[in-house]
Coordinates of C-alpha atoms and ligand atoms in Angstrom, one line a residue:
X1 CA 5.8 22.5 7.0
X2 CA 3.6 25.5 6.9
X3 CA 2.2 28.4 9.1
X4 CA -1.5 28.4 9.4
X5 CA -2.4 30.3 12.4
X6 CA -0.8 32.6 15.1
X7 CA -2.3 34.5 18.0
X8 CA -0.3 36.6 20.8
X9 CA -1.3 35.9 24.3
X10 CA -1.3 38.8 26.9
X11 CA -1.5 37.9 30.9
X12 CA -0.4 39.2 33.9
X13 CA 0.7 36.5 36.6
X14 CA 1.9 38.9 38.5
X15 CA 3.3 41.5 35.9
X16 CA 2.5 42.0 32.4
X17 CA 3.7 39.7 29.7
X18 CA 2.9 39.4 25.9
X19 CA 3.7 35.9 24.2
X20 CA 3.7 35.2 20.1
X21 CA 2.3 31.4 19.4
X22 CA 2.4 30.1 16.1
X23 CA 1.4 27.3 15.2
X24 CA 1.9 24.7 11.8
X25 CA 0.5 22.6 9.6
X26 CA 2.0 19.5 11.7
X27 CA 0.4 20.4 14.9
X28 CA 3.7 22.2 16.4
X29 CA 3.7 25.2 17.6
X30 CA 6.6 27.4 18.3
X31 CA 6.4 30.3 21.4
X32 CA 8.5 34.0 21.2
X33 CA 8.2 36.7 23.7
X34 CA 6.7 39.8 23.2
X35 CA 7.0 41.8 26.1
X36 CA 8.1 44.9 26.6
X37 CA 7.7 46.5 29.6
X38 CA 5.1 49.3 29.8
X39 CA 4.2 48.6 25.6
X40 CA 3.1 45.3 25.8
X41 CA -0.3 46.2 23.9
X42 CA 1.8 48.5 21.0
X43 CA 4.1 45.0 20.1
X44 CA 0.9 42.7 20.1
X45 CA -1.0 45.3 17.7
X46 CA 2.2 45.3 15.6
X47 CA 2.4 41.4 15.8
X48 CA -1.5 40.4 15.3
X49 CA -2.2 43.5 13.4
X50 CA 1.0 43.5 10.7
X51 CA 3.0 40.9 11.0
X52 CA 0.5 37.2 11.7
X53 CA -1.0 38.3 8.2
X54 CA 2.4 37.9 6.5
X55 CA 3.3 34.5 8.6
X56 CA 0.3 32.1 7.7
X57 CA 1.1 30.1 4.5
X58 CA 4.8 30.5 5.4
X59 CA 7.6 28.0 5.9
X60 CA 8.7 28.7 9.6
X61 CA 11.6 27.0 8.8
X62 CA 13.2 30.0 6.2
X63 CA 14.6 32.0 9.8
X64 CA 17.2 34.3 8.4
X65 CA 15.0 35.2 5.3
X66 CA 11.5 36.0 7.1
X67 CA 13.4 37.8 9.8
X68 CA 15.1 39.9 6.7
X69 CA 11.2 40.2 5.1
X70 CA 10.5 41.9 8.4
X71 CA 12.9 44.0 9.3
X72 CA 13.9 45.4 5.6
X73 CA 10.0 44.9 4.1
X74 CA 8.6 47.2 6.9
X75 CA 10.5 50.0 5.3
X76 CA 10.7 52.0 8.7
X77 CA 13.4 49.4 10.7
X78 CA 14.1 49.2 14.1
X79 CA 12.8 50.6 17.7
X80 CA 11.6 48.4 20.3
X81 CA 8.1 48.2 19.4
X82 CA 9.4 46.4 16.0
X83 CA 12.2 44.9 16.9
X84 CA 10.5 43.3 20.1
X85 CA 7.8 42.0 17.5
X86 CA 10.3 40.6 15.3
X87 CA 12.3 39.2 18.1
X88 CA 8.8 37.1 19.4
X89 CA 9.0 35.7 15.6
X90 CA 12.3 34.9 15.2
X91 CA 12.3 32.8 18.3
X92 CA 9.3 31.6 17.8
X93 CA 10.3 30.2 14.5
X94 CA 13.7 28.6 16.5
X95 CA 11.4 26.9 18.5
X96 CA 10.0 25.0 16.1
X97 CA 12.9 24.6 14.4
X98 CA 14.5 22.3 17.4
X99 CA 11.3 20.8 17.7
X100 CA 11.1 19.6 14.6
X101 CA 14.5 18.1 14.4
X102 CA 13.8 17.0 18.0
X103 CA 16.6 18.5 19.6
X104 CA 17.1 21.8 22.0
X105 CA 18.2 24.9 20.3
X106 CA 21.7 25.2 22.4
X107 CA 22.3 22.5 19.5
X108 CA 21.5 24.4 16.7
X109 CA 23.8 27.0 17.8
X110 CA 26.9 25.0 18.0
X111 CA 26.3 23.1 21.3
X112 CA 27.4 23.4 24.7
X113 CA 30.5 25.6 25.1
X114 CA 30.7 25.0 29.0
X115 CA 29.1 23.3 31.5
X116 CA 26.5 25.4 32.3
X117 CA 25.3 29.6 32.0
X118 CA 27.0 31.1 35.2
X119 CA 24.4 34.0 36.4
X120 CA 24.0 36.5 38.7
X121 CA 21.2 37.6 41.0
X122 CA 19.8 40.9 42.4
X123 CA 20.7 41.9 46.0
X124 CA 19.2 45.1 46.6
X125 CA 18.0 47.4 49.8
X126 CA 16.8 50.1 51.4
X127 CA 20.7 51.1 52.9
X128 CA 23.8 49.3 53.1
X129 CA 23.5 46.8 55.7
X130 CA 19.3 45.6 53.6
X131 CA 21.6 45.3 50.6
X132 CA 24.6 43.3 52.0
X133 CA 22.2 40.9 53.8
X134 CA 20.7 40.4 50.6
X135 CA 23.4 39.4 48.9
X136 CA 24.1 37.1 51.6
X137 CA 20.8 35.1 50.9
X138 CA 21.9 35.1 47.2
X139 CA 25.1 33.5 48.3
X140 CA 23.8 30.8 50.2
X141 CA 21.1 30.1 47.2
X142 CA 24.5 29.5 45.3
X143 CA 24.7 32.5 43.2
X144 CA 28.5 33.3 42.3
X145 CA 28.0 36.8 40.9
X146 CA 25.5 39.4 42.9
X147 CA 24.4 42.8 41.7
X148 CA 24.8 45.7 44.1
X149 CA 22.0 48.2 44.4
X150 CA 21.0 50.3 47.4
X151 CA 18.9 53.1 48.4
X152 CA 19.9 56.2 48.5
X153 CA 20.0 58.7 51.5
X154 CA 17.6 61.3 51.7
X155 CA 15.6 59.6 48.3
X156 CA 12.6 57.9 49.4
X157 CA 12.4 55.4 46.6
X158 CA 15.4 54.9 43.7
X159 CA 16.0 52.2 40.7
X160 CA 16.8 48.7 41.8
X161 CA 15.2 48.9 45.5
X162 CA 12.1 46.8 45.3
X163 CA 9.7 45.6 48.0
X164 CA 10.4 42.3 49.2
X165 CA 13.6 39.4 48.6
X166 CA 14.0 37.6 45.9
X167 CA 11.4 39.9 43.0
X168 CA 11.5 43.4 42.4
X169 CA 9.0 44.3 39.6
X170 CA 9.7 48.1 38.9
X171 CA 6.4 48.5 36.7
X172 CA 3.5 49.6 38.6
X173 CA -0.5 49.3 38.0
X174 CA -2.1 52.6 37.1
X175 CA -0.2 55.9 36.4
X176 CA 3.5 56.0 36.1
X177 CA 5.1 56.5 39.9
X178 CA 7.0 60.0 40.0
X179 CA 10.8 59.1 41.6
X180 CA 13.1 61.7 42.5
X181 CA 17.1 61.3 42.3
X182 CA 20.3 63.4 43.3
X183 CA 23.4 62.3 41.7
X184 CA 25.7 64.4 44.3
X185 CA 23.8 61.5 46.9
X186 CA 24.1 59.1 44.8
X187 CA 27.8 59.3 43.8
X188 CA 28.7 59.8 48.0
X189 CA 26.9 56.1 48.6
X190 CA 27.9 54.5 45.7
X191 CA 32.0 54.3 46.8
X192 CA 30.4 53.1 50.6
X193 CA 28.4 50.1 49.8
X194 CA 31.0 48.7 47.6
X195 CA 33.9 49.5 50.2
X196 CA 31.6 47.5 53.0
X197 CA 30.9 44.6 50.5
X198 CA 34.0 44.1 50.0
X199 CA 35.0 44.3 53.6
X200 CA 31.9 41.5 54.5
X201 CA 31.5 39.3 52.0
X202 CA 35.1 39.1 50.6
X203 CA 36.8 38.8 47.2
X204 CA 35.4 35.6 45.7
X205 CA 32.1 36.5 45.1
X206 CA 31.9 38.7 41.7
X207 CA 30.0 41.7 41.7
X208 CA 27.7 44.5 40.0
X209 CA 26.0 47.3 39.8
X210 CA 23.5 49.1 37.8
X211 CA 23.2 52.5 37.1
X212 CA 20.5 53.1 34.9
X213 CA 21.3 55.2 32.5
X214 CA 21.6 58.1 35.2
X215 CA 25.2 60.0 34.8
X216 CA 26.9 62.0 32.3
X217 CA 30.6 60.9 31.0
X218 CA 32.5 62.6 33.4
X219 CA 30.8 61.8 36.5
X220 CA 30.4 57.9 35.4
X221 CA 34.2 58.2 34.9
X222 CA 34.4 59.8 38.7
X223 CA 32.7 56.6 40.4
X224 CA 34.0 54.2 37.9
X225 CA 37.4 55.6 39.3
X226 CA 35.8 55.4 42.6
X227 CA 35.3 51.4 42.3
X228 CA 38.7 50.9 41.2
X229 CA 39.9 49.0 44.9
X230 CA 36.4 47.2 44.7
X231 CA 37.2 45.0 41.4
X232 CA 33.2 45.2 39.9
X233 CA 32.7 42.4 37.8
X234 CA 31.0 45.3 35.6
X235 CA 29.5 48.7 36.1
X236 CA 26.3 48.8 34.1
X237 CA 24.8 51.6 31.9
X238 CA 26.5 54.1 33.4
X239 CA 25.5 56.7 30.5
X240 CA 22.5 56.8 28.5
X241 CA 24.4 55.5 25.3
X242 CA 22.7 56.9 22.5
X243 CA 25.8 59.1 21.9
X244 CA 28.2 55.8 21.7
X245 CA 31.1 57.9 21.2
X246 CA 30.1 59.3 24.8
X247 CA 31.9 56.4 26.4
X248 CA 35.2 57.0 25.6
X249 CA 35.5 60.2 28.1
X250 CA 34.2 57.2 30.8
X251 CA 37.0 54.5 29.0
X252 CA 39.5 57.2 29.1
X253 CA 39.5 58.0 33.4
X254 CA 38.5 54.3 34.6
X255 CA 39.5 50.4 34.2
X256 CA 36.2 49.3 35.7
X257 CA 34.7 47.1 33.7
X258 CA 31.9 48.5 31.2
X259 CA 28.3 46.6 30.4
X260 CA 25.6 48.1 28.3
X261 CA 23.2 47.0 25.6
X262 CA 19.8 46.1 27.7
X263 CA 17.9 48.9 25.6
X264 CA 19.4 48.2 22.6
X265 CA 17.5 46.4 19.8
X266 CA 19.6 47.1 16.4
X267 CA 23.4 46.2 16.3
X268 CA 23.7 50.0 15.0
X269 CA 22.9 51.2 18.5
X270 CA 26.4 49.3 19.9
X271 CA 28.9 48.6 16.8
X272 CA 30.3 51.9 17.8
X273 CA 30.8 50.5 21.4
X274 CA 32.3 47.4 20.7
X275 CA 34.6 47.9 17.5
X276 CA 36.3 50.7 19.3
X277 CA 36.1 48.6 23.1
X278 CA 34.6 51.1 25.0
X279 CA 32.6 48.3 26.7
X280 CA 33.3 44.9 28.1
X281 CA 29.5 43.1 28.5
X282 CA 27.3 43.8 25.9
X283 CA 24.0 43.1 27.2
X284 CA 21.6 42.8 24.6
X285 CA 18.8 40.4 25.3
X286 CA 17.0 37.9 22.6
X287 CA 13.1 39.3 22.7
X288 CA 14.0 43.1 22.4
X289 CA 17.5 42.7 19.8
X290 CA 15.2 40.8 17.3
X291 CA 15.6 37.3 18.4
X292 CA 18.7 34.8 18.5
X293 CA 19.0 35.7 14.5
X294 CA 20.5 38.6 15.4
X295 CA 21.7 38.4 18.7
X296 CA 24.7 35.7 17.3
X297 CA 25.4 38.4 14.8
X298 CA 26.4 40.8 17.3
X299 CA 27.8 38.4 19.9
X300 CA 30.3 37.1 16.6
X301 CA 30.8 40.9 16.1
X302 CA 31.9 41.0 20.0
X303 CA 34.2 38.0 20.1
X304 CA 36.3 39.8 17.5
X305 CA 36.8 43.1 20.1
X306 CA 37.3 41.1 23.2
X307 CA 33.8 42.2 24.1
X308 CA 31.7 39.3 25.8
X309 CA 28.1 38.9 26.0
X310 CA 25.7 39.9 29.5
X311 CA 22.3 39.3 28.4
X312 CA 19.9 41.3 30.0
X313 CA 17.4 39.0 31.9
X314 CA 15.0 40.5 34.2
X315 CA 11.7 39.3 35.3
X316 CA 10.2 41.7 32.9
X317 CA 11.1 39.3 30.4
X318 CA 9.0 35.8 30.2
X319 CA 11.2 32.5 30.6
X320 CA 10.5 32.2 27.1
X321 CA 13.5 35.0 26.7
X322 CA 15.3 33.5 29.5
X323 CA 15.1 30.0 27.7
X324 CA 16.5 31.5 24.6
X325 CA 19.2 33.7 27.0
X326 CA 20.0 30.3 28.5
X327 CA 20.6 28.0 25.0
X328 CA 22.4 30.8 23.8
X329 CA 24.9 31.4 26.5
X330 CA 25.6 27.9 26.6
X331 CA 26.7 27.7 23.0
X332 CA 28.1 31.2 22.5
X333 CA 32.3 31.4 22.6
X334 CA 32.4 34.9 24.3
X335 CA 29.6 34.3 26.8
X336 CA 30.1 36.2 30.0
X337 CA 27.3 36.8 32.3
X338 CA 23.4 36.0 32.1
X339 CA 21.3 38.2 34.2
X340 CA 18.8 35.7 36.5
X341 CA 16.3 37.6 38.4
X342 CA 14.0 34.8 39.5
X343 CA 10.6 34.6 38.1
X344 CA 7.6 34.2 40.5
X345 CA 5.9 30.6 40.8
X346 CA 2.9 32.2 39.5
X347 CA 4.4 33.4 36.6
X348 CA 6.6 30.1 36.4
X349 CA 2.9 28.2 36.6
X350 CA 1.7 30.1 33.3
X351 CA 5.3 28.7 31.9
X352 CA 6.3 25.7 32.2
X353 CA 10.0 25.4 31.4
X354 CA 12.9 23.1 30.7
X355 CA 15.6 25.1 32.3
X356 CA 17.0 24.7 35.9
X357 CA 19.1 26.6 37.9
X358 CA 22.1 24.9 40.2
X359 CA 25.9 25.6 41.3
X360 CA 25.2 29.3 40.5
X361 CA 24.4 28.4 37.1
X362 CA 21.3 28.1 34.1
X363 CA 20.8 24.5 32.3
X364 CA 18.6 25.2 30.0
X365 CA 17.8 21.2 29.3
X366 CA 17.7 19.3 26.4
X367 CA 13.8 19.5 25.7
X368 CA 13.4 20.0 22.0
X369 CA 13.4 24.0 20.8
X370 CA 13.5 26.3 23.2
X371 CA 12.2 23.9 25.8
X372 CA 9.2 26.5 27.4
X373 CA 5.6 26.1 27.2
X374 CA 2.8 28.4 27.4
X375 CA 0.0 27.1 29.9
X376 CA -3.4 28.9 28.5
X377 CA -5.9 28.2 30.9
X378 CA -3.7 29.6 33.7
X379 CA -2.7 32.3 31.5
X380 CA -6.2 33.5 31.4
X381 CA -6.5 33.2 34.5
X382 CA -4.3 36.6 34.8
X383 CA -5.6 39.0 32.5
X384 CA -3.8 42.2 31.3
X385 CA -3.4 44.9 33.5
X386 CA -1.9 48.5 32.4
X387 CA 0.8 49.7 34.2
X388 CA 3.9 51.7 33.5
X389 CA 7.2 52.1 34.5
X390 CA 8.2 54.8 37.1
X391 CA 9.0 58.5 36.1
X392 CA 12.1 60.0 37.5
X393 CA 13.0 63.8 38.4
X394 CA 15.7 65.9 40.1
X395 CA 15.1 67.6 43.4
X396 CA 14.8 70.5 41.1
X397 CA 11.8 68.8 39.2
X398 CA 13.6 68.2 36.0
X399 CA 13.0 64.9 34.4
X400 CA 15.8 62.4 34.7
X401 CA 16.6 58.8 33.0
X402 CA 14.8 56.7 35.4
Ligands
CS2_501 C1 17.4 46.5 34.8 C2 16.1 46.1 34.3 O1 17.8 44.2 35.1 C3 18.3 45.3 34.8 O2 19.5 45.4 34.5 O3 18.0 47.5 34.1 O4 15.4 45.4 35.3 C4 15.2 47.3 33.9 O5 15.1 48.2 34.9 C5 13.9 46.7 33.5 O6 14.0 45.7 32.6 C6 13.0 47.8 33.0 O7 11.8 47.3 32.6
MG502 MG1 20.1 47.2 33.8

């Protein structure tokens, strides 16, 4: 089997996505995603403009040694402009790899581990009570686990507070939105809406919140030790973690649990994190870590430091990741969590997918590969629209992590 031809496909059924098709010799073609929110248009210039030319004449089914070609032949490795690119490739390529031995990729990886890929869902609102009620509609749709995020008094807009139910889409058309954010207000409501979830919804449902990259060591240890009497399933990115070492003044104060990884995309940006256990989720999703290839590299690296996997799985991410997220945390050992924000049914109607959702879980189906398809016509039907993430800033004006 050979590669002869491969084209990247950029819509917008309701947000922008960028998808990698390649196709073979025998008809087949093989689908990874390309998105990245905000950049989609710098990872399909890398894709169509450096990396198809490589591809065509290629055996798709050589995995491990094209995704080494690209990484290591590039000379300049990693970001997530490349590694997205190579990520769209490298599932791409297990695509057609399950397709041509007719068979799902979960097999490939070792086959099911558990029944099914227990997720969680996104409650989120403007105060407490919005939030709470939110989570409540999650719990009746079956969810098990619920992420926590509320707005915050005297902000006018924060992270995680969208416009509507079940989708949030933080990206917006035109200019980058300007946020503003006060970590004194912040830290006061935190400690509330967890005290009052517990108190309403009880102790069997599993929960989570999100920080977003927004507190320094010391004050991410002060509301992780805030959370304590709450039992968070995990409390994510609660410090920018380019300085890895950074988290072991948070590991240090607090036992709440610890997820990060969703901005990740070498293993280099985490090995720190999870050889010396300053996390417990490492969230690292398959289109922006370089694909499944490496992804089971550093879930294998995790199982060994007690560390389990939380891929990252937002609706900025096609259901081509979320396939992949899905056949993965169904085979994995030290699966965890898989983030499921819901896609929209137009975005669902561009693709058509294998995987289901039931009894708070992901089934990602036994279609061959990766069990997604890419619908064309009805992708055209949306064409690309710029639009960037928000920008965030103190009261004082300063610019903050948004
Ligand atoms: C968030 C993401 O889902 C999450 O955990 O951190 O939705 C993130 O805000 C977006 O992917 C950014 O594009
Ligand atoms: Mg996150």
């Amino acid at each position: 089997m050979k590669i002869v031809d491969a084209k990247v496909v950029v819509c917008s059924p309701g947000r922008n996505f960028a998808t990698l098709k390649v196709i073979t010799d025998e008809g087949a073609h093989g689908l990874g995603d390309a998105t990245l929110n905000g950049r989609e248009l710098a990872v399909a210039s890398y894709l169509t403009d450096h990396v198809i030319p490589l591809l065509l004449g290629r055996d798709p089914s050589r995995i491990e040694d094209l995704w080494h070609e690209l990484h290591k032949g590039a000379y300049w490795r990693g970001g997530p402009v490349t590694m997205s690119a190579i990520g769209a490739v490298d599932l791409a390529l297990w695509d057609l790899k399950g397709k041509a031995l007719d068979t799902p990729v979960h097999n490939l990886l070792g086959g099911a581990a558990r029944r099914g890929v227990t997720v969680y869902g996104h409650a989120n609102g403007t105060d407490v009570d919005a939030a709470l009620d939110a989570a409540r509609g999650y719990l009746d749709l079956g969810y098990e686990a619920v992420r926590l995020q509320c707005g915050v008094p005297g902000l006018d807009r924060t992270y995680g507070v969208g416009r509507g139910d079940l989708y949030y889409e933080p990206a917006q058309e035109g200019m980058p939105l300007q946020e503003t954010w006060s970590t004194d207000a912040y830290l006061r409501m935190v400690p509330e809406l967890f005290a009052a979830a517990r108190d309403q919804l009880g102790w069997e449902v599993r929960l989570l919140h999100d920080v977003h990259h927004r507190l320094t060591p010391i004050e991410a240890a002060r509301l992780g030790k805030s959370l304590e009497d709450y039992g968070l399933t995990w409390l994510e990115d609660a410090v920018p973690a380019e300085l890895q070492e950074g988290f072991r003044l948070v590991r240090q104060h607090t036992t709440t649990p610890l997820a990060v990884g969703e901005v990740f995309n070498r293993i280099t940006d985490c090995h720190t994190l999870i050889t010396e256990q300053l996390i417990d989720y490492i969230r690292v999703t398959p289109a922006h870590i370089g694909g499944l290839t490496p992804l089971l590299r550093v879930a294998h690296l995790a199982e060994l430091y007690h560390v389990r996997t939380g891929c990252h799985g937002p609706t900025d991410l096609s259901p081509v990741n979320l396939a992949a997220s899905a056949h993965f945390g169904l085979a994995v050992h030290n699966f965890g969590l898989q983030e499921y924000m819901r896609h929209t049914p137009e975005t669902d109607a561009v693709f058509p997918h294998a995987y289901t959702f039931a009894d708070g879980m992901l089934h990602p189906g036994d279609a061959p590969g990766l069990g997604v398809d890419l619908d064309e016509d009805a992708a055209a039907a949306h064409p690309y629209r710029p639009a960037y993430l928000p920008v965030n800033r103190k009261l004082d004006g300063t610019v903050h992590s948004w």
